[in-house]
Amino acid sequence: MRVGNVKIYHVQGTRSVRVIWLCEELEIPYEIESIDFSLTFRQSPEWRAKSPTGKVPAMDDQDFTMFESGAMLQYVLDRYGAGRLMPTPGSTASALYLQWCWFAEATFARPLGDIAHHTVMKPEAERIPAVVEDARARALSCLDAVNETVSTTEFLIGDTFTAADIMMGYTLMLADRFNVLENDHPSARSYFERLTSRAGYQVAVSS
């Protein structure tokens, strides 16, 4: 197995949680550099050289830098995972794994981002309640899909924990933060509690 030289640029509560969590689950060495989340820093040439849109996280490994948390997870798995936390490529399980990884960020996280922008991030005068209402409905539809899937299994891909659960775990953390993950989705709530009880998650969210 290769020995990692992973450096994660981190802000607590952001998507860098996913990368730290994965490294903990794989028990590979990594370094965290906590960065300034101010707009001034995120617009600086120094940070834009690592993350062109100014977002978090970014990650160094060996002689290059990359951004996008989902891409980071897949890279770390491919380089250091030795087949762990992901199904065999080309298998049915792998297809479902990819489906849920993409769903967690591309489909489910998007309306949660809209909620965040129109309840917290934008100046109050620019917030649009109708956007929040629509986004909440879309997020609940996504939560319905998760709830149904984990009503009969421990994790997204049957009873085996994979990196898809790490991708989804952070998204559910956002859903919980914005009061989307409610008691009328009991299977999803129980699933989230299983994820948050894992030592790797607890290290990641406390870092």
PDB file of C-alpha atoms in Angstrom:
ATOM      1  CA  MET A   1       0.000   0.000   0.000  1.00  0.00           C
ATOM      2  CA  ARG A   2       1.272   3.479  -0.830  1.00  0.00           C
ATOM      3  CA  VAL A   3       1.958   5.835   2.060  1.00  0.00           C
ATOM      4  CA  GLY A   4       0.025   9.066   1.767  1.00  0.00           C
ATOM      5  CA  ASN A   5       1.371  12.583   1.879  1.00  0.00           C
ATOM      6  CA  VAL A   6      -2.080  14.145   1.916  1.00  0.00           C
ATOM      7  CA  LYS A   7      -2.549  17.723   3.087  1.00  0.00           C
ATOM      8  CA  ILE A   8      -6.141  18.881   3.524  1.00  0.00           C
ATOM      9  CA  TYR A   9      -6.987  22.588   3.566  1.00  0.00           C
ATOM     10  CA  HIS A  10      -9.805  22.678   6.057  1.00  0.00           C
ATOM     11  CA  VAL A  11     -12.518  24.847   7.548  1.00  0.00           C
ATOM     12  CA  GLN A  12     -14.595  23.235  10.264  1.00  0.00           C
ATOM     13  CA  GLY A  13     -18.059  22.209   9.106  1.00  0.00           C
ATOM     14  CA  THR A  14     -17.287  22.400   5.377  1.00  0.00           C
ATOM     15  CA  ARG A  15     -16.870  19.627   2.825  1.00  0.00           C
ATOM     16  CA  SER A  16     -13.293  19.038   3.948  1.00  0.00           C
ATOM     17  CA  VAL A  17     -15.013  16.940   6.633  1.00  0.00           C
ATOM     18  CA  ARG A  18     -15.498  14.270   3.974  1.00  0.00           C
ATOM     19  CA  VAL A  19     -11.803  14.007   3.164  1.00  0.00           C
ATOM     20  CA  ILE A  20     -10.694  13.884   6.796  1.00  0.00           C
ATOM     21  CA  TRP A  21     -13.348  11.262   7.543  1.00  0.00           C
ATOM     22  CA  LEU A  22     -12.164   9.082   4.666  1.00  0.00           C
ATOM     23  CA  CYS A  23      -8.522   9.301   5.718  1.00  0.00           C
ATOM     24  CA  GLU A  24      -9.545   8.307   9.239  1.00  0.00           C
ATOM     25  CA  GLU A  25     -11.549   5.323   7.986  1.00  0.00           C
ATOM     26  CA  LEU A  26      -8.633   4.197   5.800  1.00  0.00           C
ATOM     27  CA  GLU A  27      -6.124   4.913   8.586  1.00  0.00           C
ATOM     28  CA  ILE A  28      -3.775   6.712   6.218  1.00  0.00           C
ATOM     29  CA  PRO A  29      -1.562   9.600   7.343  1.00  0.00           C
ATOM     30  CA  TYR A  30      -2.705  13.101   6.511  1.00  0.00           C
ATOM     31  CA  GLU A  31      -2.098  16.685   7.540  1.00  0.00           C
ATOM     32  CA  ILE A  32      -4.707  19.350   8.184  1.00  0.00           C
ATOM     33  CA  GLU A  33      -4.075  23.023   7.519  1.00  0.00           C
ATOM     34  CA  SER A  34      -6.914  25.129   8.874  1.00  0.00           C
ATOM     35  CA  ILE A  35      -7.412  28.178   6.697  1.00  0.00           C
ATOM     36  CA  ASP A  36      -8.987  31.590   7.031  1.00  0.00           C
ATOM     37  CA  PHE A  37     -12.552  31.434   5.681  1.00  0.00           C
ATOM     38  CA  SER A  38     -12.813  35.188   5.231  1.00  0.00           C
ATOM     39  CA  LEU A  39     -13.820  36.508   1.831  1.00  0.00           C
ATOM     40  CA  THR A  40     -10.519  38.377   1.611  1.00  0.00           C
ATOM     41  CA  PHE A  41      -8.498  35.184   1.919  1.00  0.00           C
ATOM     42  CA  ARG A  42     -10.772  33.166  -0.357  1.00  0.00           C
ATOM     43  CA  GLN A  43     -10.383  35.812  -3.075  1.00  0.00           C
ATOM     44  CA  SER A  44      -6.609  35.990  -2.688  1.00  0.00           C
ATOM     45  CA  PRO A  45      -4.328  34.841  -5.529  1.00  0.00           C
ATOM     46  CA  GLU A  46      -2.686  32.453  -3.063  1.00  0.00           C
ATOM     47  CA  TRP A  47      -5.935  30.591  -2.405  1.00  0.00           C
ATOM     48  CA  ARG A  48      -7.313  30.897  -5.946  1.00  0.00           C
ATOM     49  CA  ALA A  49      -4.185  29.097  -7.162  1.00  0.00           C
ATOM     50  CA  LYS A  50      -5.393  26.078  -5.181  1.00  0.00           C
ATOM     51  CA  SER A  51      -9.156  26.502  -5.573  1.00  0.00           C
ATOM     52  CA  PRO A  52     -10.112  28.613  -8.607  1.00  0.00           C
ATOM     53  CA  THR A  53     -13.585  29.458  -7.282  1.00  0.00           C
ATOM     54  CA  GLY A  54     -12.287  30.241  -3.800  1.00  0.00           C
ATOM     55  CA  LYS A  55     -14.190  27.397  -2.177  1.00  0.00           C
ATOM     56  CA  VAL A  56     -13.123  24.847   0.433  1.00  0.00           C
ATOM     57  CA  PRO A  57     -11.673  22.237   0.479  1.00  0.00           C
ATOM     58  CA  ALA A  58      -8.489  21.846  -1.478  1.00  0.00           C
ATOM     59  CA  MET A  59      -5.934  19.086  -1.087  1.00  0.00           C
ATOM     60  CA  ASP A  60      -2.248  18.598  -1.831  1.00  0.00           C
ATOM     61  CA  ASP A  61      -0.720  15.202  -2.481  1.00  0.00           C
ATOM     62  CA  GLN A  62       2.772  14.540  -3.759  1.00  0.00           C
ATOM     63  CA  ASP A  63       3.379  17.320  -6.292  1.00  0.00           C
ATOM     64  CA  PHE A  64      -0.108  18.561  -7.180  1.00  0.00           C
ATOM     65  CA  THR A  65      -3.205  20.257  -5.760  1.00  0.00           C
ATOM     66  CA  MET A  66      -6.846  19.423  -6.411  1.00  0.00           C
ATOM     67  CA  PHE A  67     -10.283  20.693  -5.405  1.00  0.00           C
ATOM     68  CA  GLU A  68     -13.833  19.181  -5.225  1.00  0.00           C
ATOM     69  CA  SER A  69     -14.448  16.949  -2.211  1.00  0.00           C
ATOM     70  CA  GLY A  70     -16.007  14.063  -4.149  1.00  0.00           C
ATOM     71  CA  ALA A  71     -13.089  13.945  -6.558  1.00  0.00           C
ATOM     72  CA  MET A  72     -10.676  13.998  -3.617  1.00  0.00           C
ATOM     73  CA  LEU A  73     -12.415  11.004  -2.060  1.00  0.00           C
ATOM     74  CA  GLN A  74     -12.221   8.982  -5.242  1.00  0.00           C
ATOM     75  CA  TYR A  75      -8.569   9.883  -5.776  1.00  0.00           C
ATOM     76  CA  VAL A  76      -7.623   8.892  -2.219  1.00  0.00           C
ATOM     77  CA  LEU A  77      -9.523   5.621  -2.610  1.00  0.00           C
ATOM     78  CA  ASP A  78      -7.856   4.853  -5.933  1.00  0.00           C
ATOM     79  CA  ARG A  79      -4.360   5.700  -4.738  1.00  0.00           C
ATOM     80  CA  TYR A  80      -4.378   4.592  -1.113  1.00  0.00           C
ATOM     81  CA  GLY A  81      -7.534   2.571  -0.514  1.00  0.00           C
ATOM     82  CA  ALA A  82      -6.312  -0.838  -1.718  1.00  0.00           C
ATOM     83  CA  GLY A  83      -9.880  -1.747  -2.645  1.00  0.00           C
ATOM     84  CA  ARG A  84     -11.404  -0.662   0.645  1.00  0.00           C
ATOM     85  CA  LEU A  85     -14.621   1.344   1.073  1.00  0.00           C
ATOM     86  CA  MET A  86     -15.705   0.938  -2.547  1.00  0.00           C
ATOM     87  CA  PRO A  87     -17.130  -1.976  -4.550  1.00  0.00           C
ATOM     88  CA  THR A  88     -15.296  -3.686  -7.387  1.00  0.00           C
ATOM     89  CA  PRO A  89     -15.332  -1.337 -10.413  1.00  0.00           C
ATOM     90  CA  GLY A  90     -17.762  -2.456 -13.095  1.00  0.00           C
ATOM     91  CA  SER A  91     -19.986  -4.375 -10.679  1.00  0.00           C
ATOM     92  CA  THR A  92     -23.649  -3.640  -9.979  1.00  0.00           C
ATOM     93  CA  ALA A  93     -22.654  -2.550  -6.493  1.00  0.00           C
ATOM     94  CA  SER A  94     -20.151  -0.131  -8.021  1.00  0.00           C
ATOM     95  CA  ALA A  95     -22.865   1.380 -10.208  1.00  0.00           C
ATOM     96  CA  LEU A  96     -25.019   1.984  -7.136  1.00  0.00           C
ATOM     97  CA  TYR A  97     -22.025   3.334  -5.253  1.00  0.00           C
ATOM     98  CA  LEU A  98     -21.358   5.893  -8.008  1.00  0.00           C
ATOM     99  CA  GLN A  99     -25.048   6.752  -8.167  1.00  0.00           C
ATOM    100  CA  TRP A 100     -25.198   7.621  -4.466  1.00  0.00           C
ATOM    101  CA  CYS A 101     -21.877   9.492  -4.462  1.00  0.00           C
ATOM    102  CA  TRP A 102     -23.097  11.756  -7.247  1.00  0.00           C
ATOM    103  CA  PHE A 103     -26.620  12.025  -5.834  1.00  0.00           C
ATOM    104  CA  ALA A 104     -25.331  13.194  -2.451  1.00  0.00           C
ATOM    105  CA  GLU A 105     -23.566  16.208  -3.928  1.00  0.00           C
ATOM    106  CA  ALA A 106     -25.096  16.930  -7.340  1.00  0.00           C
ATOM    107  CA  THR A 107     -28.764  16.375  -6.469  1.00  0.00           C
ATOM    108  CA  PHE A 108     -29.317  16.475  -2.697  1.00  0.00           C
ATOM    109  CA  ALA A 109     -26.785  19.118  -1.653  1.00  0.00           C
ATOM    110  CA  ARG A 110     -27.954  21.623  -4.272  1.00  0.00           C
ATOM    111  CA  PRO A 111     -31.310  22.542  -2.676  1.00  0.00           C
ATOM    112  CA  LEU A 112     -29.624  22.574   0.733  1.00  0.00           C
ATOM    113  CA  GLY A 113     -27.244  25.172  -0.672  1.00  0.00           C
ATOM    114  CA  ASP A 114     -30.202  27.237  -1.836  1.00  0.00           C
ATOM    115  CA  ILE A 115     -31.666  27.068   1.673  1.00  0.00           C
ATOM    116  CA  ALA A 116     -28.341  28.152   3.152  1.00  0.00           C
ATOM    117  CA  HIS A 117     -28.017  31.107   0.798  1.00  0.00           C
ATOM    118  CA  HIS A 118     -31.540  32.390   1.434  1.00  0.00           C
ATOM    119  CA  THR A 119     -31.594  31.875   5.209  1.00  0.00           C
ATOM    120  CA  VAL A 120     -28.022  32.561   6.334  1.00  0.00           C
ATOM    121  CA  MET A 121     -25.507  33.602   3.706  1.00  0.00           C
ATOM    122  CA  LYS A 122     -27.225  36.377   1.755  1.00  0.00           C
ATOM    123  CA  PRO A 123     -28.001  39.765   3.317  1.00  0.00           C
ATOM    124  CA  GLU A 124     -31.510  39.651   4.740  1.00  0.00           C
ATOM    125  CA  ALA A 125     -32.853  42.057   2.116  1.00  0.00           C
ATOM    126  CA  GLU A 126     -31.783  39.654  -0.658  1.00  0.00           C
ATOM    127  CA  ARG A 127     -33.328  36.508   0.819  1.00  0.00           C
ATOM    128  CA  ILE A 128     -36.322  35.091  -1.040  1.00  0.00           C
ATOM    129  CA  PRO A 129     -38.706  32.936   1.031  1.00  0.00           C
ATOM    130  CA  ALA A 130     -40.162  31.304  -2.085  1.00  0.00           C
ATOM    131  CA  VAL A 131     -36.710  29.982  -2.996  1.00  0.00           C
ATOM    132  CA  VAL A 132     -36.415  28.418   0.459  1.00  0.00           C
ATOM    133  CA  GLU A 133     -39.845  26.828   0.161  1.00  0.00           C
ATOM    134  CA  ASP A 134     -39.049  25.332  -3.241  1.00  0.00           C
ATOM    135  CA  ALA A 135     -35.603  24.157  -2.139  1.00  0.00           C
ATOM    136  CA  ARG A 136     -37.016  22.517   0.959  1.00  0.00           C
ATOM    137  CA  ALA A 137     -39.506  20.558  -1.168  1.00  0.00           C
ATOM    138  CA  ARG A 138     -36.690  19.375  -3.459  1.00  0.00           C
ATOM    139  CA  ALA A 139     -34.515  18.429  -0.495  1.00  0.00           C
ATOM    140  CA  LEU A 140     -37.345  16.465   1.112  1.00  0.00           C
ATOM    141  CA  SER A 141     -37.820  14.556  -2.139  1.00  0.00           C
ATOM    142  CA  CYS A 142     -34.146  13.586  -1.971  1.00  0.00           C
ATOM    143  CA  LEU A 143     -34.531  12.609   1.659  1.00  0.00           C
ATOM    144  CA  ASP A 144     -37.471  10.385   0.694  1.00  0.00           C
ATOM    145  CA  ALA A 145     -35.144   8.448  -1.609  1.00  0.00           C
ATOM    146  CA  VAL A 146     -32.516   8.005   1.100  1.00  0.00           C
ATOM    147  CA  ASN A 147     -35.117   7.042   3.681  1.00  0.00           C
ATOM    148  CA  GLU A 148     -36.567   4.341   1.444  1.00  0.00           C
ATOM    149  CA  THR A 149     -33.147   2.917   0.588  1.00  0.00           C
ATOM    150  CA  VAL A 150     -31.904   2.611   4.169  1.00  0.00           C
ATOM    151  CA  SER A 151     -35.214   1.322   5.508  1.00  0.00           C
ATOM    152  CA  THR A 152     -34.043  -2.242   4.827  1.00  0.00           C
ATOM    153  CA  THR A 153     -30.243  -1.897   4.933  1.00  0.00           C
ATOM    154  CA  GLU A 154     -27.613  -0.496   7.272  1.00  0.00           C
ATOM    155  CA  PHE A 155     -25.956   1.629   4.601  1.00  0.00           C
ATOM    156  CA  LEU A 156     -26.559   2.830   1.041  1.00  0.00           C
ATOM    157  CA  ILE A 157     -24.907  -0.203  -0.561  1.00  0.00           C
ATOM    158  CA  GLY A 158     -26.472  -2.967   1.488  1.00  0.00           C
ATOM    159  CA  ASP A 159     -24.959  -3.573   4.901  1.00  0.00           C
ATOM    160  CA  THR A 160     -21.410  -2.554   3.948  1.00  0.00           C
ATOM    161  CA  PHE A 161     -20.105   0.907   4.801  1.00  0.00           C
ATOM    162  CA  THR A 162     -18.543   2.632   1.765  1.00  0.00           C
ATOM    163  CA  ALA A 163     -17.296   6.068   0.803  1.00  0.00           C
ATOM    164  CA  ALA A 164     -20.777   6.732  -0.621  1.00  0.00           C
ATOM    165  CA  ASP A 165     -21.914   6.886   2.998  1.00  0.00           C
ATOM    166  CA  ILE A 166     -19.218   9.481   3.669  1.00  0.00           C
ATOM    167  CA  MET A 167     -20.481  11.559   0.759  1.00  0.00           C
ATOM    168  CA  MET A 168     -24.061  11.226   1.992  1.00  0.00           C
ATOM    169  CA  GLY A 169     -23.140  11.676   5.646  1.00  0.00           C
ATOM    170  CA  TYR A 170     -21.931  15.216   5.093  1.00  0.00           C
ATOM    171  CA  THR A 171     -25.023  16.043   3.032  1.00  0.00           C
ATOM    172  CA  LEU A 172     -27.247  14.717   5.811  1.00  0.00           C
ATOM    173  CA  MET A 173     -25.270  16.846   8.252  1.00  0.00           C
ATOM    174  CA  LEU A 174     -26.309  19.860   6.180  1.00  0.00           C
ATOM    175  CA  ALA A 175     -29.890  18.595   6.031  1.00  0.00           C
ATOM    176  CA  ASP A 176     -29.912  18.301   9.799  1.00  0.00           C
ATOM    177  CA  ARG A 177     -28.388  21.772  10.178  1.00  0.00           C
ATOM    178  CA  PHE A 178     -31.169  23.322   8.097  1.00  0.00           C
ATOM    179  CA  ASN A 179     -34.005  21.325   9.708  1.00  0.00           C
ATOM    180  CA  VAL A 180     -34.720  19.166   6.679  1.00  0.00           C
ATOM    181  CA  LEU A 181     -33.810  15.876   8.378  1.00  0.00           C
ATOM    182  CA  GLU A 182     -36.901  15.569  10.547  1.00  0.00           C
ATOM    183  CA  ASN A 183     -38.681  12.810  12.434  1.00  0.00           C
ATOM    184  CA  ASP A 184     -40.986  11.880   9.543  1.00  0.00           C
ATOM    185  CA  HIS A 185     -37.995  10.154   7.925  1.00  0.00           C
ATOM    186  CA  PRO A 186     -37.123   7.692  10.703  1.00  0.00           C
ATOM    187  CA  SER A 187     -34.952   5.372   8.625  1.00  0.00           C
ATOM    188  CA  ALA A 188     -32.860   8.262   7.323  1.00  0.00           C
ATOM    189  CA  ARG A 189     -32.537   9.624  10.852  1.00  0.00           C
ATOM    190  CA  SER A 190     -31.375   6.241  12.178  1.00  0.00           C
ATOM    191  CA  TYR A 191     -28.952   5.921   9.280  1.00  0.00           C
ATOM    192  CA  PHE A 192     -27.507   9.360  10.030  1.00  0.00           C
ATOM    193  CA  GLU A 193     -27.083   8.385  13.672  1.00  0.00           C
ATOM    194  CA  ARG A 194     -25.177   5.269  12.614  1.00  0.00           C
ATOM    195  CA  LEU A 195     -22.858   7.434  10.547  1.00  0.00           C
ATOM    196  CA  THR A 196     -22.311  10.058  13.226  1.00  0.00           C
ATOM    197  CA  SER A 197     -21.439   7.368  15.770  1.00  0.00           C
ATOM    198  CA  ARG A 198     -18.398   6.323  13.740  1.00  0.00           C
ATOM    199  CA  ALA A 199     -15.048   7.390  15.152  1.00  0.00           C
ATOM    200  CA  GLY A 200     -13.897   8.760  11.793  1.00  0.00           C
ATOM    201  CA  TYR A 201     -16.889  11.081  11.553  1.00  0.00           C
ATOM    202  CA  GLN A 202     -16.365  12.331  15.073  1.00  0.00           C
ATOM    203  CA  VAL A 203     -12.713  13.135  14.402  1.00  0.00           C
ATOM    204  CA  ALA A 204     -13.611  14.902  11.152  1.00  0.00           C
ATOM    205  CA  VAL A 205     -16.313  17.156  12.594  1.00  0.00           C
ATOM    206  CA  SER A 206     -14.231  18.069  15.632  1.00  0.00           C
ATOM    207  CA  SER A 207     -11.087  18.912  13.629  1.00  0.00           C
TER     208      SER A 207
END
